XYZ file of C-alpha atoms in Angstrom:
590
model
C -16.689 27.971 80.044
C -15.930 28.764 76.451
C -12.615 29.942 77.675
C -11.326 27.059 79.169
C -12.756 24.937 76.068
C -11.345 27.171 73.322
C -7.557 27.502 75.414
C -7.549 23.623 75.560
C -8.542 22.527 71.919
C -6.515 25.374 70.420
C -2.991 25.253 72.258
C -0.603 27.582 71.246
C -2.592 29.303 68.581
C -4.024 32.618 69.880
C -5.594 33.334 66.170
C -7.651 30.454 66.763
C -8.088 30.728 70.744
C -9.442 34.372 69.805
C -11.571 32.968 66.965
C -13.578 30.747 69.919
C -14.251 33.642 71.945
C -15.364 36.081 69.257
C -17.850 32.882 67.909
C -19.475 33.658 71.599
C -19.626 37.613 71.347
C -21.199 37.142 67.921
C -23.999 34.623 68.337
C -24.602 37.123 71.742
C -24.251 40.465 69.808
C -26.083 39.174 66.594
C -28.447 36.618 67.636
C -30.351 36.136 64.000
C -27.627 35.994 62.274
C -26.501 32.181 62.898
C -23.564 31.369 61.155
C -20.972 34.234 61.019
C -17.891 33.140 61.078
C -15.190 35.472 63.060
C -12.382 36.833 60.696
C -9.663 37.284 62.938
C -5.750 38.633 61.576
C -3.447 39.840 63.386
C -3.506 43.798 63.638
C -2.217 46.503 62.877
C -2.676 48.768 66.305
C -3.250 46.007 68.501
C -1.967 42.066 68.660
C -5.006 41.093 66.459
C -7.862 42.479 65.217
C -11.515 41.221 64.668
C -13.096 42.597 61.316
C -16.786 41.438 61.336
C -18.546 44.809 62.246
C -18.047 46.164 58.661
C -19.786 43.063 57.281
C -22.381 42.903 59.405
C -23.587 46.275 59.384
C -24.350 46.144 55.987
C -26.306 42.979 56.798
C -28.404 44.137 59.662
C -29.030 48.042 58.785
C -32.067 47.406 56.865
C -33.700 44.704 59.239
C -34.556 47.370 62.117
C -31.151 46.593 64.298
C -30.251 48.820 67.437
C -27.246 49.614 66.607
C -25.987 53.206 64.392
C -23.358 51.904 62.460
C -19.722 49.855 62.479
C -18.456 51.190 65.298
C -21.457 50.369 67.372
C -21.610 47.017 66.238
C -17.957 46.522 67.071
C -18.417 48.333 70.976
C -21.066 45.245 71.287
C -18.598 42.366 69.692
C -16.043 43.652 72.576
C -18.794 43.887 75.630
C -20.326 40.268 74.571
C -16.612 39.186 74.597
C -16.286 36.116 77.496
C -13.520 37.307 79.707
C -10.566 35.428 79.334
C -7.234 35.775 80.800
C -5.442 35.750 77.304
C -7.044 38.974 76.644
C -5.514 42.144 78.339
C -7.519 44.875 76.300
C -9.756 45.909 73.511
C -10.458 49.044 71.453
C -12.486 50.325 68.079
C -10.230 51.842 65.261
C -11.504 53.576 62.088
C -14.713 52.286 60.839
C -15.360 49.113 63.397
C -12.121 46.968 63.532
C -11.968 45.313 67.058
C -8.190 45.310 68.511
C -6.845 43.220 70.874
C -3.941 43.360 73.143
C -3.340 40.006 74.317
C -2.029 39.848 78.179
C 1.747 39.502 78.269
C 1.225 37.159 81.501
C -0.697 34.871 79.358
C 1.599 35.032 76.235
C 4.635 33.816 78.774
C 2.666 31.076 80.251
C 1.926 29.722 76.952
C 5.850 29.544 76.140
C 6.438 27.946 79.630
C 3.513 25.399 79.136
C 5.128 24.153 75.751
C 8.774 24.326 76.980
C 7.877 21.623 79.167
C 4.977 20.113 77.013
C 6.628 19.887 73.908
C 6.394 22.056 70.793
C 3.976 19.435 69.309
C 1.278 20.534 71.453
C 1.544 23.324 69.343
C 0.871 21.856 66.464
C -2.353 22.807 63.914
C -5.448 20.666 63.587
C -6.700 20.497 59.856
C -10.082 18.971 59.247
C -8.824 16.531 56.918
C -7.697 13.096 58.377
C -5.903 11.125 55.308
C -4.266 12.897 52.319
C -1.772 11.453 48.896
C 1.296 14.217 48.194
C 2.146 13.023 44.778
C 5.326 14.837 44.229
C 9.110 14.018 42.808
C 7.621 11.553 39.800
C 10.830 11.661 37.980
C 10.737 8.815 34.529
C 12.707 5.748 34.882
C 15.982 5.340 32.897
C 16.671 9.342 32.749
C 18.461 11.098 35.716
C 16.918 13.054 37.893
C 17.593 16.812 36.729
C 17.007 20.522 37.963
C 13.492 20.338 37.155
C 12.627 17.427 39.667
C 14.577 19.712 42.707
C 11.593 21.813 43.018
C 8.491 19.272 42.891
C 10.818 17.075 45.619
C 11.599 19.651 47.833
C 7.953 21.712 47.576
C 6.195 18.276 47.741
C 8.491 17.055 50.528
C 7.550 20.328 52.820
C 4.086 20.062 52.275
C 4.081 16.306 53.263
C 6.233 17.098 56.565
C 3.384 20.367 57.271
C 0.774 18.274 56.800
C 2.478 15.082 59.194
C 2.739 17.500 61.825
C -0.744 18.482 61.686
C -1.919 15.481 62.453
C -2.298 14.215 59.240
C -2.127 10.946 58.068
C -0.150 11.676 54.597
C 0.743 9.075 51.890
C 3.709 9.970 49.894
C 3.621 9.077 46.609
C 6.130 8.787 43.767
C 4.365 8.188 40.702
C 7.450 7.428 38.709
C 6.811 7.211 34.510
C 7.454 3.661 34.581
C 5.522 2.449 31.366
C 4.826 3.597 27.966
C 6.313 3.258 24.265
C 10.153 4.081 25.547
C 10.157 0.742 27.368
C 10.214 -0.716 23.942
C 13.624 0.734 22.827
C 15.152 0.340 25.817
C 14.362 -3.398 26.308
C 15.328 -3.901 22.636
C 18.635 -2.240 22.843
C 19.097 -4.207 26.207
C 18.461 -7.473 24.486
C 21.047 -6.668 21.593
C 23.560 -5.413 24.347
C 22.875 -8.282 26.470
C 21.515 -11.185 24.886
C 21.418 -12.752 28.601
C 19.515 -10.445 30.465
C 19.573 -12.532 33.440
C 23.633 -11.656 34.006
C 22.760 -7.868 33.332
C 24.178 -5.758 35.821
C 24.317 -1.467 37.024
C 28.077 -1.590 36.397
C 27.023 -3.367 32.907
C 25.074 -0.752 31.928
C 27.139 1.771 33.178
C 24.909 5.422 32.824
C 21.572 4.922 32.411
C 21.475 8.196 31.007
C 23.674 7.203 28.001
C 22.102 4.032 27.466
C 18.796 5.936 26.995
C 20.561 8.541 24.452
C 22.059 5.300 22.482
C 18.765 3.324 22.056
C 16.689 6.767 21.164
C 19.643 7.277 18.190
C 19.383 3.709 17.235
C 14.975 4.191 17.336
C 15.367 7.542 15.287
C 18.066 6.555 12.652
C 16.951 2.442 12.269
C 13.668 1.785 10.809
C 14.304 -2.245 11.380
C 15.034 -1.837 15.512
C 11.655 1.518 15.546
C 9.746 -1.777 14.278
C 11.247 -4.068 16.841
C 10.994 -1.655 19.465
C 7.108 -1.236 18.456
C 6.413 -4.985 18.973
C 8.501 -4.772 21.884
C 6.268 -2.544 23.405
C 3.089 -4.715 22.326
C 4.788 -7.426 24.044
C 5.269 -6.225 27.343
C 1.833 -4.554 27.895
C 0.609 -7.880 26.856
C 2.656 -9.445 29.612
C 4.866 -11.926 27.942
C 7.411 -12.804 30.630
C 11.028 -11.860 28.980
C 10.182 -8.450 28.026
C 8.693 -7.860 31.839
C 12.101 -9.224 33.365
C 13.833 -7.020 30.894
C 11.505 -3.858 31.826
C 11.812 -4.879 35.762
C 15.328 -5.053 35.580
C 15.735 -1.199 33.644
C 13.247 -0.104 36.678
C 15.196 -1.212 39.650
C 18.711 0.024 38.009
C 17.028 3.695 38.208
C 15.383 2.949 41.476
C 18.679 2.242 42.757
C 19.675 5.770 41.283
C 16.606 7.843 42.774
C 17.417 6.103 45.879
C 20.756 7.781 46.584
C 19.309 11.442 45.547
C 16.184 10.766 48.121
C 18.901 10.007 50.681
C 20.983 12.543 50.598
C 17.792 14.959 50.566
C 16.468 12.909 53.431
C 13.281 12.736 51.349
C 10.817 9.552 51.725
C 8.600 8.688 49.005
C 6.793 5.030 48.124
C 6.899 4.549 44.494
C 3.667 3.564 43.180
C 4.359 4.133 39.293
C 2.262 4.207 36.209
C 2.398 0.806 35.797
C 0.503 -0.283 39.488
C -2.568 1.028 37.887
C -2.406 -0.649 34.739
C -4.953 -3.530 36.129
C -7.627 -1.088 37.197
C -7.493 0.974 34.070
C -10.088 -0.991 31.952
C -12.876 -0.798 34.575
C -12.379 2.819 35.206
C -12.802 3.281 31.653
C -16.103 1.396 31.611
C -17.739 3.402 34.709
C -17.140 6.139 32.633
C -18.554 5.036 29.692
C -21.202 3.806 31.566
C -22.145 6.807 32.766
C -22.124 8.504 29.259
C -18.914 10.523 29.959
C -16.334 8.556 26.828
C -17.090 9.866 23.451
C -15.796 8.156 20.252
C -13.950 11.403 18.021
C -11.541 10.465 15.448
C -11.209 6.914 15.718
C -9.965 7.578 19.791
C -12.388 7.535 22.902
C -12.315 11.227 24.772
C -14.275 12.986 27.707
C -15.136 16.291 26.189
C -15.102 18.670 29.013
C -16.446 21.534 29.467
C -14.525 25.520 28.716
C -11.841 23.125 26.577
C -11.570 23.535 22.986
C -9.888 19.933 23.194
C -11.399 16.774 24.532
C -9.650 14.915 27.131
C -8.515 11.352 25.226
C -8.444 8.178 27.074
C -7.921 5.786 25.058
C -5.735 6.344 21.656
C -7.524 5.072 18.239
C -4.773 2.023 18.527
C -6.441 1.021 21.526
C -3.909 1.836 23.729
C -3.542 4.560 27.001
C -2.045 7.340 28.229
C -1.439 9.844 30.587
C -5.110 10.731 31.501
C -6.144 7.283 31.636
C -3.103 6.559 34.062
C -4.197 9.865 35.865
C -7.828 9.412 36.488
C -7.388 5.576 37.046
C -4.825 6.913 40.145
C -7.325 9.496 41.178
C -10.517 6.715 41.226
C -7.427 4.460 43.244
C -6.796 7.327 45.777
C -10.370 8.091 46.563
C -11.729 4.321 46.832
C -8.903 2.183 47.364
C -6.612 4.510 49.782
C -9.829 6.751 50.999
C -7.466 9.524 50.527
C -9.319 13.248 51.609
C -7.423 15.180 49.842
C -5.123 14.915 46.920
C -2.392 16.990 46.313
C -0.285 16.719 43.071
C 2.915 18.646 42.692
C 4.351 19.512 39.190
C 5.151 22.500 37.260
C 2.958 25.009 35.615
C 3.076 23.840 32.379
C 0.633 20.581 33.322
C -1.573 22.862 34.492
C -4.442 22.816 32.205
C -4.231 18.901 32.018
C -5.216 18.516 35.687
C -7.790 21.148 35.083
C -8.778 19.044 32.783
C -9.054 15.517 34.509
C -10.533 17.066 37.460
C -13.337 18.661 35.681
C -13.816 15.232 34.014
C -13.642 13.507 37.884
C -16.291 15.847 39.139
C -18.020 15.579 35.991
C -18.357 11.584 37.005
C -19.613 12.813 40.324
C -16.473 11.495 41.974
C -15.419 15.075 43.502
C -17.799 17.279 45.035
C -18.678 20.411 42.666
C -17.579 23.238 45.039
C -13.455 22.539 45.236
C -13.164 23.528 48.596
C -15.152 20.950 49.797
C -13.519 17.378 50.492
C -12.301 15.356 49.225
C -10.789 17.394 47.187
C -7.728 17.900 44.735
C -5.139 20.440 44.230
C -2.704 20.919 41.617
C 0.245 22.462 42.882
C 2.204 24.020 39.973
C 5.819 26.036 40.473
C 7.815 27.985 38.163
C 11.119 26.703 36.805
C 14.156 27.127 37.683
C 16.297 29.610 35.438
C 19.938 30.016 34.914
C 21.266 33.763 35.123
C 20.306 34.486 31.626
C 16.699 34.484 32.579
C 16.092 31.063 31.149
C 15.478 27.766 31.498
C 18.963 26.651 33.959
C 21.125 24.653 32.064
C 24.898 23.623 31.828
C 27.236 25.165 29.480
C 26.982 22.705 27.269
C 23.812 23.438 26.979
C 22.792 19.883 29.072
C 20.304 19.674 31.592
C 21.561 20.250 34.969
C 21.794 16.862 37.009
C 20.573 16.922 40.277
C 23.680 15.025 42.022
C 26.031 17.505 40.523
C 23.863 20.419 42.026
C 24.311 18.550 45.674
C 27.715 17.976 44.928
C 29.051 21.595 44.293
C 26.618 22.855 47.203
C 28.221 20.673 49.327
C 31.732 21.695 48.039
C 31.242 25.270 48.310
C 30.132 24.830 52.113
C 32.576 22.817 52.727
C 35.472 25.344 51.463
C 33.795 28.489 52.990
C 33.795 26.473 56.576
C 37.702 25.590 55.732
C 38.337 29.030 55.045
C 36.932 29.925 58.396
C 39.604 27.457 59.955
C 37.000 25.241 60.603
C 38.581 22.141 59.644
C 41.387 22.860 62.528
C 38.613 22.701 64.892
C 36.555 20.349 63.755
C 36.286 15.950 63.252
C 36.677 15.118 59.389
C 33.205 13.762 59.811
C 31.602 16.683 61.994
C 33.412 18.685 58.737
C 31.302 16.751 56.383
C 27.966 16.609 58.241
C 28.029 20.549 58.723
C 28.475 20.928 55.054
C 26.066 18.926 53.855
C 23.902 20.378 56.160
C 24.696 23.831 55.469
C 24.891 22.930 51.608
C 21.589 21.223 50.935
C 19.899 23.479 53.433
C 20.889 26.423 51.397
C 19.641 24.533 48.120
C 16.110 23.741 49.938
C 15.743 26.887 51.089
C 16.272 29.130 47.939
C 13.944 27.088 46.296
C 11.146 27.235 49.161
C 11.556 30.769 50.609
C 9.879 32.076 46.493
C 6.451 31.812 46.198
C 6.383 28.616 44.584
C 4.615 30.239 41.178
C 6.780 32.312 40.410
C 10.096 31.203 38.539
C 13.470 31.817 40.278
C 17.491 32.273 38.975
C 19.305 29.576 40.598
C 22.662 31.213 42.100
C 24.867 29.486 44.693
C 26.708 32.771 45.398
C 23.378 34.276 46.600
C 22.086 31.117 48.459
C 25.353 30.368 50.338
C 25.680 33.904 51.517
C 25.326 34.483 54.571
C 23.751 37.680 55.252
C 20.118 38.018 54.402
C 17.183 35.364 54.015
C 19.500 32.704 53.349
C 19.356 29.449 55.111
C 23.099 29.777 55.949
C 22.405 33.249 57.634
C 19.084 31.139 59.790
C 21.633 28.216 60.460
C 23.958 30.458 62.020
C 21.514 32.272 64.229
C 20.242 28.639 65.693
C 24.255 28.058 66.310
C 24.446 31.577 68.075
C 21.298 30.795 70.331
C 22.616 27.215 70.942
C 26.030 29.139 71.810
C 24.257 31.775 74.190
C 22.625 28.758 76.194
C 25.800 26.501 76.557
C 27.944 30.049 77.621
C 25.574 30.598 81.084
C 26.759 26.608 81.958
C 22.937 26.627 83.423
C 21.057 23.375 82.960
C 18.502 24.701 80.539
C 16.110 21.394 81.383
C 16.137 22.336 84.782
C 15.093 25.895 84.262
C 12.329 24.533 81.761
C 10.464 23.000 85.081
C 11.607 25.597 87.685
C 12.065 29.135 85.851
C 9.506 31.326 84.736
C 9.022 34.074 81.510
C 8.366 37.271 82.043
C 7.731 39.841 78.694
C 8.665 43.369 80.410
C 10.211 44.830 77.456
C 8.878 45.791 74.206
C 11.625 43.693 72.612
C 11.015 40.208 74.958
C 6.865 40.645 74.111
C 7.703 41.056 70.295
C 9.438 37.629 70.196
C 7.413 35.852 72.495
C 4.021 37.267 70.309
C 6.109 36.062 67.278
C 6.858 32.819 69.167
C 3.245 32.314 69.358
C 2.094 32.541 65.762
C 4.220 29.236 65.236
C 1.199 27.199 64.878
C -1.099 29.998 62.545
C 1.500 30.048 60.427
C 2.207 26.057 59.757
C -1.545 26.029 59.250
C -1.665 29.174 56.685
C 0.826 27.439 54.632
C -0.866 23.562 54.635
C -4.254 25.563 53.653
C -2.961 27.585 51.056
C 0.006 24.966 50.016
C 2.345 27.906 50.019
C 5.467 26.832 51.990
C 7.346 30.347 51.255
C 4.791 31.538 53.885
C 6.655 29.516 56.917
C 10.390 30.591 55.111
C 9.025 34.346 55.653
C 7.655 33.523 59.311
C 11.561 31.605 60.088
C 13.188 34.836 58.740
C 11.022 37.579 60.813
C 11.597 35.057 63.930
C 15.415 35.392 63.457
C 15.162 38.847 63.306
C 13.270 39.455 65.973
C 15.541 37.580 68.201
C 18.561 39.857 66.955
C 16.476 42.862 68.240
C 15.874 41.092 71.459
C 19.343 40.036 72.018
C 20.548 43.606 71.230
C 18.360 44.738 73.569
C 18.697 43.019 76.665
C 21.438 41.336 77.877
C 20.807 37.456 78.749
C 23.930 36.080 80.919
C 24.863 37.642 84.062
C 21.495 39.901 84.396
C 18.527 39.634 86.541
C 16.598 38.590 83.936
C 18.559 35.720 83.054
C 16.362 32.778 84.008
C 13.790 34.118 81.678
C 16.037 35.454 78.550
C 17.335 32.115 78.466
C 13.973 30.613 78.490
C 13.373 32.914 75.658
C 16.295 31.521 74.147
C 15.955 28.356 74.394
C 11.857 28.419 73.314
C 13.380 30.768 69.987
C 15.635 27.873 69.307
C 12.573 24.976 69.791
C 10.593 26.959 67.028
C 13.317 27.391 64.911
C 14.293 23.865 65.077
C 10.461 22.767 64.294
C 10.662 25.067 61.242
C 13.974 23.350 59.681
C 12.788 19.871 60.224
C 9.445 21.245 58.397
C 11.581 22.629 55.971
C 13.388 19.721 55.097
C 16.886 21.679 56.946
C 19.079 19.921 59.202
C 19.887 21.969 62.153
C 22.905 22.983 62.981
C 24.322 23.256 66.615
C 27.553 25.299 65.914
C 29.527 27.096 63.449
């Protein structure tokens, strides 16, 4: 019975299939011990391997147990096991690890089942129903730069992991929106254009410059620094000019994100800063009522606890900042949006300001004390980006690197290595232009996700457009090759889905279809630990593992065709799922 439960609730994930049935052996092998949970990883002399003996003998040798040791403990695990047709063998190695070979039939059958299922029944169930992804968060009226590539693109993969886990995930773009920079800007606007009404993008022109002109004219002009201050007192008092003003610098730079978000086929709803600005005053008082605000120097803080600082909320003028914005957002998510889990993307450097306003949130008793219990927050931080001096990456000129001219030259250089492969003689102008943008941005994604994300790494195009290697131009191509492969045997391949069947006789066909398999462990490793490098590394091994099978046995024209294409074809499915979860659009030929 707990067989057919565990192979219907756990689809395509034998980690978790093999988890069910080892919960039986152990509640059979070690009745008194109630809640053990199996620890299950895939092995080193078999498929998997189950490592509880070890832990449990040195939790039942004092308490007058039958069994002499590890190894006995594991020979019970594997005779309590519930047969299962998943399983072809087990056997004890070293000091009490359980291996098992899973059954080569069953492996095949699984691949058949979601070749004509869908690859979604393979998909990871997480426990948690509704989550935020606050990621990309770039500031109105300055361009979006190098340093918002990674938080989009991390933040962007996470979202899509989660989605596909059945996750209900709200994507949020908490743009910097408000604060004491609106002030210059709307003053320089007004002087600019007294009739802000008439103001256009093309008036403006760069946003960028406009921003460098009005900080000049606030640092060198003590007459428009005053102006600018009142101009700021203005708006947060809600005086209907200077909100026009401010709406109208918002939506020029929305307009701007807008066209980066498209081309990276990112989607994001912007709730700013400024949304919360009605629900900040309450938060603050459910705090102070519950003793949390301090006055210290003239400001209100939370002190909080292992900080040598406080964590201020309100500034001695009166006014906010970024913590009271923060934890007025976090009280928003939890109550308003019933969010699960929160999940805020930004680089290392915030780091001990989240620490911070999380400690003060479970401090308020809003968040559970243990952080692994939901709901729940994560800061996701990431290294930065560096240039091939080791440091921060910046222009020559010593500018910060604008994202649009990073898409640009990606797509540029793919463009002229695909022309120098005579592509543009066999190509459309357009189908051109979509492969290089595909194999462009794809490369850009995937340098950025295939590092663990906490580490810092040197931004080269040579290295991410090559194609040899763990590049995404080197994964693109195998999809192409497979794609290739399947249109050269001129067999309907959704005809052989429902007919053909799979069968894993050599070492090299059971190695991919195994690999095949771990799909859906994998997506969920990387949502749990928020580490997408871990599906880049799975996407690179399958790729691999395809070359060896395709080396070793030959697909068209043999007697194994039916079921080599199959293999194909499922090898293609998976690496297709992994692209669209890594933000990459496929690509068919090249």
């Amino acid at each position: 019975m707990a067989t057919i439960v565990a192979n219907k609730e756990f689809t395509g994930n034998p980690r978790r299939q093999l988890a069910k049935l080892f919960e039986v052996s152990l509640k059979l092998t070690v009745p008194d011990e109630p809640n053990v949970e199996p620890l299950i990883e895939p092995g080193k002399f078999g498929d998997y391997q189950c490592n509880n003996a070890m832990g449990l003998w040195s939790f039942i040798k004092g308490k007058g147990t039958q069994f002499r040791g590890p190894p006995a403990v594991g020979q019970a695990l594997i005779k309590n096991l519930p047969s299962s047709e998943m399983v072809e063998s087990c056997s004890i190695a070293g000091p009490g690890f359980v291996n098992v070979v899973l059954s080569a039939k069953w492996i095949a059958k699984s691949i058949e089942n979601m070749l004509v299922d869908g690859i979604d029944t393979w998909a990871p169930t997480l426990s948690v129903k509704r989550a935020v992804v606050d990621f990309s968060s770039p500031n109105i009226a300055k361009e979006m730069h190098v340093g918002h590539l990674r938080s989009t693109i991390i933040g962007d993969t996470l979202a899509r992991m989660l989605e596909y886990s059945k996750v209900e995930v709200l994507r949020r773009n908490h743009v910097g929106d408000w604060g004491t920079q609106f002030g210059m800007l709307i003053e320089f606007l007004f002087e600019k254009f007294p009739d802000t009404d008439s103001v256009t993008e093309t008036a403006i022109g760069d946003l960028q410059m406009f921003y460098k002109k009005s900080k000049l004219r606030f640092d060198l002009d003590p007459e428009f620094k005053e102006k600018a201050q009142q101009a700021v007192v203005r708006l947060q008092g809600g005086d209907p000019v200077y909100r026009k003003a401010w709406a109208k610098i918002c939506e020029i730079s929305r307009n701007e994100f807008a066209k980066v978000y498209q081309r990276l086929r990112v989607e994001l709803e912007e709730k700013g800063e400024s949304f919360y600005n009605p629900y900040i005053a309450n938060v603050i008082e459910e705090l102070s009522s519950k003793g949390l605000v301090e006055e210290n120097e003239g400001a209100r803080v939370i002190f909080v606890e292992g900080f040598n600082i406080p964590l201020m909320v309100v500034k001695s003028n009166g006014g906010f900042n970024y913590a009271s914005t923060d934890l007025t957002a976090l009280w928003y998510r939890l109550n308003e949006e019933k969010a699960e889990w929160i999940i805020y993307l930004t680089d290392l450097g915030q780091q001990q300001h989240f620490h911070m306003f999380f400690k003060a949130a479970r401090k308020a008793g809003w968040l559970p004390d243990d952080d692994k219990t939901y709901p729940r927050v994560n800061h996701v931080g990431f290294g930065l980006v560096l240039g091939a001096d080791n440091k921060r990456f910046r222009t020559r000129a010593n500018e910060v690197v604008r994202l649009v001219d990073l898409l640009d030259e990606a797509k540029d250089r793919s463009k002229a290595a695909l022309i120098e492969r005579g592509k543009d003689k066999e190509w459309t102008p357009e189908e051109l232009d979509q492969t290089a943008e595909a194999v462009g941005y794809g490369a850009l994604k995937f340098a950025d996700l295939k590092t663990n994300r906490l580490t810092g790494y040197t931004f080269s195009f040579d290295q991410m457009l090559n194609d040899k290697g763990d590049t995404a131009v080197y994964l693109l191509y195998a999809h192409a090759r497979i794609c290739s492969i399947i249109r050269k045997s001129g067999k309907d391949i959704d005809e052989l889905k429902r007919t053909g069947k799979i069968a894993l006789d050599h070492a090299a066909e059971r190695a991919l279809g195994l690999h095949l398999l771990q799909f859906a462990e994998t997506v969920e490793e990387a949502c749990t630990t928020l580490l997408p490098n871990v599906l880049c590394k799975y996407l690179y091994y399958l790729s691999e593992e395809f070359t060896k099978f395709y080396s070793n046995c030959q697909v068209n024209g043999s007697a194994e065709e039916t079921s080599r294409l199959l293999l194909c074809e499922a090898t293609a499915i998976v690496m297709r799922k992994c692209f669209y979860l890594l933000g990459i659009t496929p690509v068919y030929k090249l």
